[in-house]
mmCIF file of C-alpha atoms in Angstrom:
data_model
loop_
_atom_site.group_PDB
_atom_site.id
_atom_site.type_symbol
_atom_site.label_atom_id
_atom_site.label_comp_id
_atom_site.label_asym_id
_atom_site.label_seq_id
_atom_site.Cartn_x
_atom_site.Cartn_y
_atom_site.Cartn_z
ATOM 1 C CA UNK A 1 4.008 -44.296 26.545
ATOM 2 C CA UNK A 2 3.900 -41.644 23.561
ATOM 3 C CA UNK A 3 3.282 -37.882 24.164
ATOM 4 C CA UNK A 4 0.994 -36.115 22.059
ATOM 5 C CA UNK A 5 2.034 -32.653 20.716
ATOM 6 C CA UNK A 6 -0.660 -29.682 21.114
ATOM 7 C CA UNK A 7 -1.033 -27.019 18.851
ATOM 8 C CA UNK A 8 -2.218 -23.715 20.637
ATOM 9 C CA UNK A 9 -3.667 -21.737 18.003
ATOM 10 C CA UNK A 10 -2.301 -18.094 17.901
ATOM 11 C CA UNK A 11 -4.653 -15.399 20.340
ATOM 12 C CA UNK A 12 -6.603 -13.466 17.945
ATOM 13 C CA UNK A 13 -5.550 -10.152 17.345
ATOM 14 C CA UNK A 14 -7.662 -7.059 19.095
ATOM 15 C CA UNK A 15 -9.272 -5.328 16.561
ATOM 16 C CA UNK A 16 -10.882 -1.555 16.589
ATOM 17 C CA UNK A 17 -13.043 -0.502 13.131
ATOM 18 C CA UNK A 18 -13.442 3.566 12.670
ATOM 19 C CA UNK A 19 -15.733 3.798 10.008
ATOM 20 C CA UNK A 20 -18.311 6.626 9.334
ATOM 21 C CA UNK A 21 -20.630 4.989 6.958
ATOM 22 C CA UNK A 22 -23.092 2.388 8.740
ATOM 23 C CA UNK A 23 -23.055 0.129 5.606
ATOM 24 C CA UNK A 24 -19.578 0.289 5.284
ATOM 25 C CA UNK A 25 -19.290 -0.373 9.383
ATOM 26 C CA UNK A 26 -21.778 -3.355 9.477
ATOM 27 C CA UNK A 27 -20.094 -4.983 6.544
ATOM 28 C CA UNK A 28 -16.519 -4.681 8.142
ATOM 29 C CA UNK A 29 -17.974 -5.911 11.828
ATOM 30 C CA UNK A 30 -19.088 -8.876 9.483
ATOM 31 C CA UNK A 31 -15.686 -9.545 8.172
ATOM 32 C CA UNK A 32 -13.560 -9.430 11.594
ATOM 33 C CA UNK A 33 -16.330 -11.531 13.289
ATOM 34 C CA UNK A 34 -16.355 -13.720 10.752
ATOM 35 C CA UNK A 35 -12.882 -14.447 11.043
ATOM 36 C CA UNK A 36 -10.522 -16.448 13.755
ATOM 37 C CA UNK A 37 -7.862 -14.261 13.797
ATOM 38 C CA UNK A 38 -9.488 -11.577 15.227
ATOM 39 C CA UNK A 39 -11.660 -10.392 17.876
ATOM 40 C CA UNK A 40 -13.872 -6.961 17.469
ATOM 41 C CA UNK A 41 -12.981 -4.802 20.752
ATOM 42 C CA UNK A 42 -14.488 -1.334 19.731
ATOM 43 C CA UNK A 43 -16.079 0.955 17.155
ATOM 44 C CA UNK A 44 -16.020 4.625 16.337
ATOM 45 C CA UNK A 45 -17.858 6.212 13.850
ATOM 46 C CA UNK A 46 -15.884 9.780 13.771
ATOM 47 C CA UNK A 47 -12.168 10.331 14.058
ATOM 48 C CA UNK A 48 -12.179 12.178 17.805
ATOM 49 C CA UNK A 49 -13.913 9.021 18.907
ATOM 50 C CA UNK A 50 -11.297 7.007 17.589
ATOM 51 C CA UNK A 51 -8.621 8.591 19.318
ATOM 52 C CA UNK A 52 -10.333 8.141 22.804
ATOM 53 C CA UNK A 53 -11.538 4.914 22.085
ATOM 54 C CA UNK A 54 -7.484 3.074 20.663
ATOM 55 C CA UNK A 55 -5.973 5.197 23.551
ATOM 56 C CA UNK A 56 -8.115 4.013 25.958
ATOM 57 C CA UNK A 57 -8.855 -0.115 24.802
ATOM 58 C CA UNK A 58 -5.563 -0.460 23.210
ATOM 59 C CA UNK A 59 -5.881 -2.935 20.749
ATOM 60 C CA UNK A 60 -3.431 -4.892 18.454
ATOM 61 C CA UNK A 61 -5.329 -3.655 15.036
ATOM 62 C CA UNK A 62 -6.903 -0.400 13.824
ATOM 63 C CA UNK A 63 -8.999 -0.872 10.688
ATOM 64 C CA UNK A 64 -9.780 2.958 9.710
ATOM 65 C CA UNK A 65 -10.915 4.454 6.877
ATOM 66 C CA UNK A 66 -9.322 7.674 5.510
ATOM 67 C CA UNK A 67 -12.342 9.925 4.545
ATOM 68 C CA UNK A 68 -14.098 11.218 7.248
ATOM 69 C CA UNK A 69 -16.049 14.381 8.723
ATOM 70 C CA UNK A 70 -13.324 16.246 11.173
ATOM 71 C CA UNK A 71 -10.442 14.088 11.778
ATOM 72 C CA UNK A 72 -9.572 12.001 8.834
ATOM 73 C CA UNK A 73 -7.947 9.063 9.029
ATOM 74 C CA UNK A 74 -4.252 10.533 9.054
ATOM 75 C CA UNK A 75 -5.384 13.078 12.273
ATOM 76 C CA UNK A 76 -6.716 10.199 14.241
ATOM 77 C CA UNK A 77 -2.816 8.977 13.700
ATOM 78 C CA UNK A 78 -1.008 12.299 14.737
ATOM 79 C CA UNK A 79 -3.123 12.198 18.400
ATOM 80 C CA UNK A 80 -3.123 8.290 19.290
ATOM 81 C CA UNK A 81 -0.808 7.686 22.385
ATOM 82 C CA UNK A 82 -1.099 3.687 21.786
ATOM 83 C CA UNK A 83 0.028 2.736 18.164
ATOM 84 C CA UNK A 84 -1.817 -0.196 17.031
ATOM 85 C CA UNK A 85 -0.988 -1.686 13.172
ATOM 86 C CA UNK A 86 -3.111 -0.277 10.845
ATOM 87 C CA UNK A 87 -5.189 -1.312 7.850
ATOM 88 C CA UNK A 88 -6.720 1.556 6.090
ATOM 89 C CA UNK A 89 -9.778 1.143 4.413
ATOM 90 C CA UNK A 90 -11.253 3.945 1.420
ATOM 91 C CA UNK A 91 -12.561 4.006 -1.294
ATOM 92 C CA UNK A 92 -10.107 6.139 -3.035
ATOM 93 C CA UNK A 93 -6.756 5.220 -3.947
ATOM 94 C CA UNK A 94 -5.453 8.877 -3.798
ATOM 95 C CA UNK A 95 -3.683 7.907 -0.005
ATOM 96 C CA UNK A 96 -2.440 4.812 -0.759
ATOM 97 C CA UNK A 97 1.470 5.790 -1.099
ATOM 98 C CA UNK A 98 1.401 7.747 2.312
ATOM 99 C CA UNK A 99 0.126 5.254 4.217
ATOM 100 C CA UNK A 100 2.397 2.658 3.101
ATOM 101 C CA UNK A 101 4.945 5.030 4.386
ATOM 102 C CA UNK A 102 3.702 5.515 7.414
ATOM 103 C CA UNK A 103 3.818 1.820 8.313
ATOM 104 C CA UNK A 104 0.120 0.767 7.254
ATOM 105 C CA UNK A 105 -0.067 -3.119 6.760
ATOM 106 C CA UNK A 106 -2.132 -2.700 4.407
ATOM 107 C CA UNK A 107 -4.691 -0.566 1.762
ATOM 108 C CA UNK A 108 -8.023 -1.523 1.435
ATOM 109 C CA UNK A 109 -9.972 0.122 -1.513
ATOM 110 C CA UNK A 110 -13.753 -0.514 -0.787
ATOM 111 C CA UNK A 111 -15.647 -2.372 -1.986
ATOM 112 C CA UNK A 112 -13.701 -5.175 -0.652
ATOM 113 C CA UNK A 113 -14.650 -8.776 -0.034
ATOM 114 C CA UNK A 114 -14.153 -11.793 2.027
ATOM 115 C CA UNK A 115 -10.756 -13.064 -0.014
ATOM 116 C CA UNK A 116 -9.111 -9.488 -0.280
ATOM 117 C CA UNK A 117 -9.716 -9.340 3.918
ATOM 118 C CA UNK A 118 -7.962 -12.330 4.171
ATOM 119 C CA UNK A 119 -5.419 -11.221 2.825
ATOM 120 C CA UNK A 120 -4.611 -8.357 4.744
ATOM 121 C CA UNK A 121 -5.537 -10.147 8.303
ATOM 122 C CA UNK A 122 -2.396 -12.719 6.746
ATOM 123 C CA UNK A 123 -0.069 -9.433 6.188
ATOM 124 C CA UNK A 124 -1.136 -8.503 9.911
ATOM 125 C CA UNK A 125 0.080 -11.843 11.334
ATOM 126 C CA UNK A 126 3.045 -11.493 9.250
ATOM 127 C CA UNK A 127 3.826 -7.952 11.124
ATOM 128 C CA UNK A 128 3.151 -9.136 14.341
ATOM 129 C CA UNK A 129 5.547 -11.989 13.584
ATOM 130 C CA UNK A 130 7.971 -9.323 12.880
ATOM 131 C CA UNK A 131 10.553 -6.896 15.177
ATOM 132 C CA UNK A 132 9.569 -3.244 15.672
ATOM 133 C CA UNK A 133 10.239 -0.829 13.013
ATOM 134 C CA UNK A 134 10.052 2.910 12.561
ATOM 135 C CA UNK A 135 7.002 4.260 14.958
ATOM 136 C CA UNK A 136 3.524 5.130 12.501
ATOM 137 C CA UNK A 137 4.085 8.944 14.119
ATOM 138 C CA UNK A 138 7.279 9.215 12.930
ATOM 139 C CA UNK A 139 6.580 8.007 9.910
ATOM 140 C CA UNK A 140 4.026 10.905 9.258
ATOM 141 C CA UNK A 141 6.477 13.931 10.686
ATOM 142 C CA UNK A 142 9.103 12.264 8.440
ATOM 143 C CA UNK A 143 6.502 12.768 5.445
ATOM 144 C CA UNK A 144 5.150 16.193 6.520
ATOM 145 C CA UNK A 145 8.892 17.381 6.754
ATOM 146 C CA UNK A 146 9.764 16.176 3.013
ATOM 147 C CA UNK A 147 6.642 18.293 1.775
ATOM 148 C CA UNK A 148 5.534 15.720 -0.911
ATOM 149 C CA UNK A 149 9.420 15.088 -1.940
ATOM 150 C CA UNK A 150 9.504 12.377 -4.623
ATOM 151 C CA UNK A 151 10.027 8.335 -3.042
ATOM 152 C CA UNK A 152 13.589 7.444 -3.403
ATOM 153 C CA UNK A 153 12.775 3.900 -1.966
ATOM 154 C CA UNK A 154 9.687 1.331 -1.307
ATOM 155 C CA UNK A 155 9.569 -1.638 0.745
ATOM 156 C CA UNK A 156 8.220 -5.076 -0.411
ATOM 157 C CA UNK A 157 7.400 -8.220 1.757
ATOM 158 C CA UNK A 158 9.236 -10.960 0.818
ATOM 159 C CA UNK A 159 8.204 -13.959 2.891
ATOM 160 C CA UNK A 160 8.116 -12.399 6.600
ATOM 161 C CA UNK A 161 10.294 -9.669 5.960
ATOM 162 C CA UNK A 162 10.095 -5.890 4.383
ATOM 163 C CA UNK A 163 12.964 -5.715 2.121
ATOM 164 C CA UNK A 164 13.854 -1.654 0.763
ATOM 165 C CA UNK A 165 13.997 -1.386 -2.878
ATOM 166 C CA UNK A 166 15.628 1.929 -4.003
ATOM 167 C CA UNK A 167 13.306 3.533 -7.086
ATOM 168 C CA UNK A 168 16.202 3.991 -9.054
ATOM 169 C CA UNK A 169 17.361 0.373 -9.503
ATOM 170 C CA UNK A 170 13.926 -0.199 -10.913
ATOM 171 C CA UNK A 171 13.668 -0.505 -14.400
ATOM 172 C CA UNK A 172 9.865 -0.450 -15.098
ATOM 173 C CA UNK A 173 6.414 -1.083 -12.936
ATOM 174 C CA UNK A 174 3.930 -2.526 -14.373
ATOM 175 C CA UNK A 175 0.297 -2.486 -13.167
ATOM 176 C CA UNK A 176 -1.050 -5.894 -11.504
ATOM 177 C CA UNK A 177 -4.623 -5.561 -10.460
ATOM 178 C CA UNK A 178 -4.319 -4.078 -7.167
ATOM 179 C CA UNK A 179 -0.506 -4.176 -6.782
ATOM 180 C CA UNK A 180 2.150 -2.728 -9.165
ATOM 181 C CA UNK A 181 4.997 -4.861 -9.946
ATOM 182 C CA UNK A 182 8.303 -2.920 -9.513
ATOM 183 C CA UNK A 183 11.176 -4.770 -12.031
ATOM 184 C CA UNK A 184 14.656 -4.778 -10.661
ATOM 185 C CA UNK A 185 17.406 -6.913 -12.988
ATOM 186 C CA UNK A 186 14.723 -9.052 -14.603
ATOM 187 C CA UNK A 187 12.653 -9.778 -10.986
ATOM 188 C CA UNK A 188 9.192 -9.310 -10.082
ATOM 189 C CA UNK A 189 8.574 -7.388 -7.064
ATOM 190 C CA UNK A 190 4.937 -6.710 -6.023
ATOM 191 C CA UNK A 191 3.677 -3.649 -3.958
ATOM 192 C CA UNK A 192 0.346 -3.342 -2.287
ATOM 193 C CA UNK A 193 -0.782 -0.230 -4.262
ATOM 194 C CA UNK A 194 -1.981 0.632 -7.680
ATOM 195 C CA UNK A 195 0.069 2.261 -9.996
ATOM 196 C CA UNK A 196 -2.173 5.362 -10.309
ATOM 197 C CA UNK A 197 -1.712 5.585 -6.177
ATOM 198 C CA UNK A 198 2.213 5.346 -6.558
ATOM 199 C CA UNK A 199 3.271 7.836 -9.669
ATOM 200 C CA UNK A 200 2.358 10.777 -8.482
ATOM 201 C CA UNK A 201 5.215 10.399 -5.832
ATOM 202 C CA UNK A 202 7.641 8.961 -8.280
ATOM 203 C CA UNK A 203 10.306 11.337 -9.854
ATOM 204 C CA UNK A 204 8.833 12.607 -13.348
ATOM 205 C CA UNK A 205 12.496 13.587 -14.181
ATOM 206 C CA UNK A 206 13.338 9.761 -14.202
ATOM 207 C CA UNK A 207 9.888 7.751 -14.601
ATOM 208 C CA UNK A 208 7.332 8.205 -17.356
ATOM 209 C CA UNK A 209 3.927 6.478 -18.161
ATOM 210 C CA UNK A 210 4.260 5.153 -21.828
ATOM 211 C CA UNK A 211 0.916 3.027 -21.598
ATOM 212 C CA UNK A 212 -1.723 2.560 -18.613
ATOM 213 C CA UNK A 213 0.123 -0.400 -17.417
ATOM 214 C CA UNK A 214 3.607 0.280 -17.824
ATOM 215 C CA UNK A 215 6.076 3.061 -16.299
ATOM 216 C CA UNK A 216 9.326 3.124 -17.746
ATOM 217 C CA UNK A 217 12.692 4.537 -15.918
ATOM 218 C CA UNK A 218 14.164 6.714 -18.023
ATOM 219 C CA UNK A 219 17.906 5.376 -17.007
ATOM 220 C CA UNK A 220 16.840 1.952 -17.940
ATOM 221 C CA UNK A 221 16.030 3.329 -21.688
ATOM 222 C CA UNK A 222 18.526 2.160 -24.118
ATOM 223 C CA UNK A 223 16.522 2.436 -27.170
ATOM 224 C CA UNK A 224 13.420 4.208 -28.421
ATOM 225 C CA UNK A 225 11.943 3.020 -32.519
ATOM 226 C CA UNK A 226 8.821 4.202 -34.184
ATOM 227 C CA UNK A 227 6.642 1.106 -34.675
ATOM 228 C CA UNK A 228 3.058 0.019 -35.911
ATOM 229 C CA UNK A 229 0.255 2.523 -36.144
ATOM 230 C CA UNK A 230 2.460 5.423 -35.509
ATOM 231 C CA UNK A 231 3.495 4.346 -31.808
ATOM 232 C CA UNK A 232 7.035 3.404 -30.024
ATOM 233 C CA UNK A 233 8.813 0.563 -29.335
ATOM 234 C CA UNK A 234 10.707 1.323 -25.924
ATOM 235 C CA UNK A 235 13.882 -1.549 -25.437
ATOM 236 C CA UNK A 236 15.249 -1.322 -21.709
ATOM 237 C CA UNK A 237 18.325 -2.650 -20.636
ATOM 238 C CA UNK A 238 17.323 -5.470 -19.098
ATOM 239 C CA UNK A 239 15.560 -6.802 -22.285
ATOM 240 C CA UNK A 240 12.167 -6.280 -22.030
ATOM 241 C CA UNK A 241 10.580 -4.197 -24.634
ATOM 242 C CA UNK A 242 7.224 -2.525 -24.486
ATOM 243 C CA UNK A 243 4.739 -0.534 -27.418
ATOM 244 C CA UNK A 244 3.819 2.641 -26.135
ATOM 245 C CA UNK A 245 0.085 3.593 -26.012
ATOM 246 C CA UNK A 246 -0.920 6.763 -28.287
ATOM 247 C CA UNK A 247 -0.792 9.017 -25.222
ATOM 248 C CA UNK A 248 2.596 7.209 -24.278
ATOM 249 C CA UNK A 249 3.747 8.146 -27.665
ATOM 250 C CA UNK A 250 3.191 11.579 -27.501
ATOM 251 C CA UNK A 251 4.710 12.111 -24.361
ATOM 252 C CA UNK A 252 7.931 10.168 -25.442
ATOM 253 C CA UNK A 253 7.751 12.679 -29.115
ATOM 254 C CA UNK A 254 8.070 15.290 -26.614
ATOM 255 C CA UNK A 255 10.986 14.010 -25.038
ATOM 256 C CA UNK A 256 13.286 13.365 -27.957
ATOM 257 C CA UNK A 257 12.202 16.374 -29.638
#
């Protein structure tokens, strides 16, 4: 006599969407209905019934968008007593770096389809698979309290963990699509923002834009040489070597005088 192994599939995550726009809300009810892993519990179409809504149906996922009349996206945060994962949804890329560091799974810049919500319903089983970390509340008082102080470190997912990379071992980041790809001795390390999202909190005292896709650390710089059409050559010192755009150029003139 054999035995047969089952496989239970995993319970589908409870999932809350706070959305003010219907079209935006009907299309995002699509996607979570649409898909196994989850199972829609509750919608709110303004931030203070958002609050009363997670607090009071406590669910596993909070898709929210950012933008909203009253409490935005980051207020609804600050007042929740039950702290679901998040996946913020907007259609500006503005927020993206401070809700990464308040613990948001992930970033979703609308319009968004049916591939890029997988993806980020795969990042939440991933968390869930993972041990508590640092609360989403403190998180945002930790943020408030640095007052827009520049990032000194990032985390990355590698496989099922969130591995700190420290800005200043990073050589360059380069612009991927939707992610930037941060360069530490020669490696590849992709983060769920855009580039445009993440300079603005980088130091400008240590990283510079020399083209639209690349962001150079100043420490890394071992070499700077005038090349075709009156642009740069920048040589870092882990070998890579970039041609600044016009812009890039001019910003880099300004630099060595």
């Amino acid at each position: 006599m054999t035995s047969t192994e089952l496989t239970v599939p995993p319970t589908p995550l409870r999932a809350v969407i706070v959305e003010d726009e219907p079209v935006a809300r009907d299309h995002l009810r699509a996607l979570v209905q649409a898909h196994d892993a989850l199972t829609l519990v509750g919608e709110a179409a303004d931030g203070d019934t958002a609050v009363a809504l997670v607090n009071a149906v406590r669910p596993d996922v909070l898709f929210l968008d950012v933008r909203m009349p009253g409490r935005d996206g980051f207020g609804v945060l600050t007042a929740l007593v039950h702290r679901p994962h998040i996946v913020f949804t907007t259609a500006h890329d503005t927020h993206a770096v401070q809700a990464f560091e308040l613990g948001a799974v992930d970033y979703l810049l609308k319009p968004f389809g049916t591939a890029r919500f997988a993806t980020a319903v795969a990042r939440l089983r991933d968390r869930v698979a993972l041990p508590a970390d640092v609360e989403p509340l403190d998180r945002l008082r930790e943020v408030q309290e640095q007052g827009g102080a520049p990032l000194e470190r990032v985390f990355v997912r590698t496989g099922q963990r969130l591995v700190p990379i420290r800005l200043a071992d990073v050589s360059r980041l380069d612009a991927d699509g939707d992610y930037v790809a941060l360069v530490v001795d020669g490696r590849r390390q992709l983060l769920g923002m855009t580039l445009s999202a993440l300079l603005p909190r980088l130091d400008p005292a240590r990283f510079i834009r020399i083209h639209r896709s690349h962001v150079v650390n100043l420490d890394c710089v071992i070499a700077i040489r005038p090349h075709d059409a009156g642009r740069y050559l920048v040589e870092l010192r882990d070998g890579a070597k970039i041609v600044a755009s016009r812009s890039g150029t001019q910003v880099l003139r300004q630099l060595t005088g």
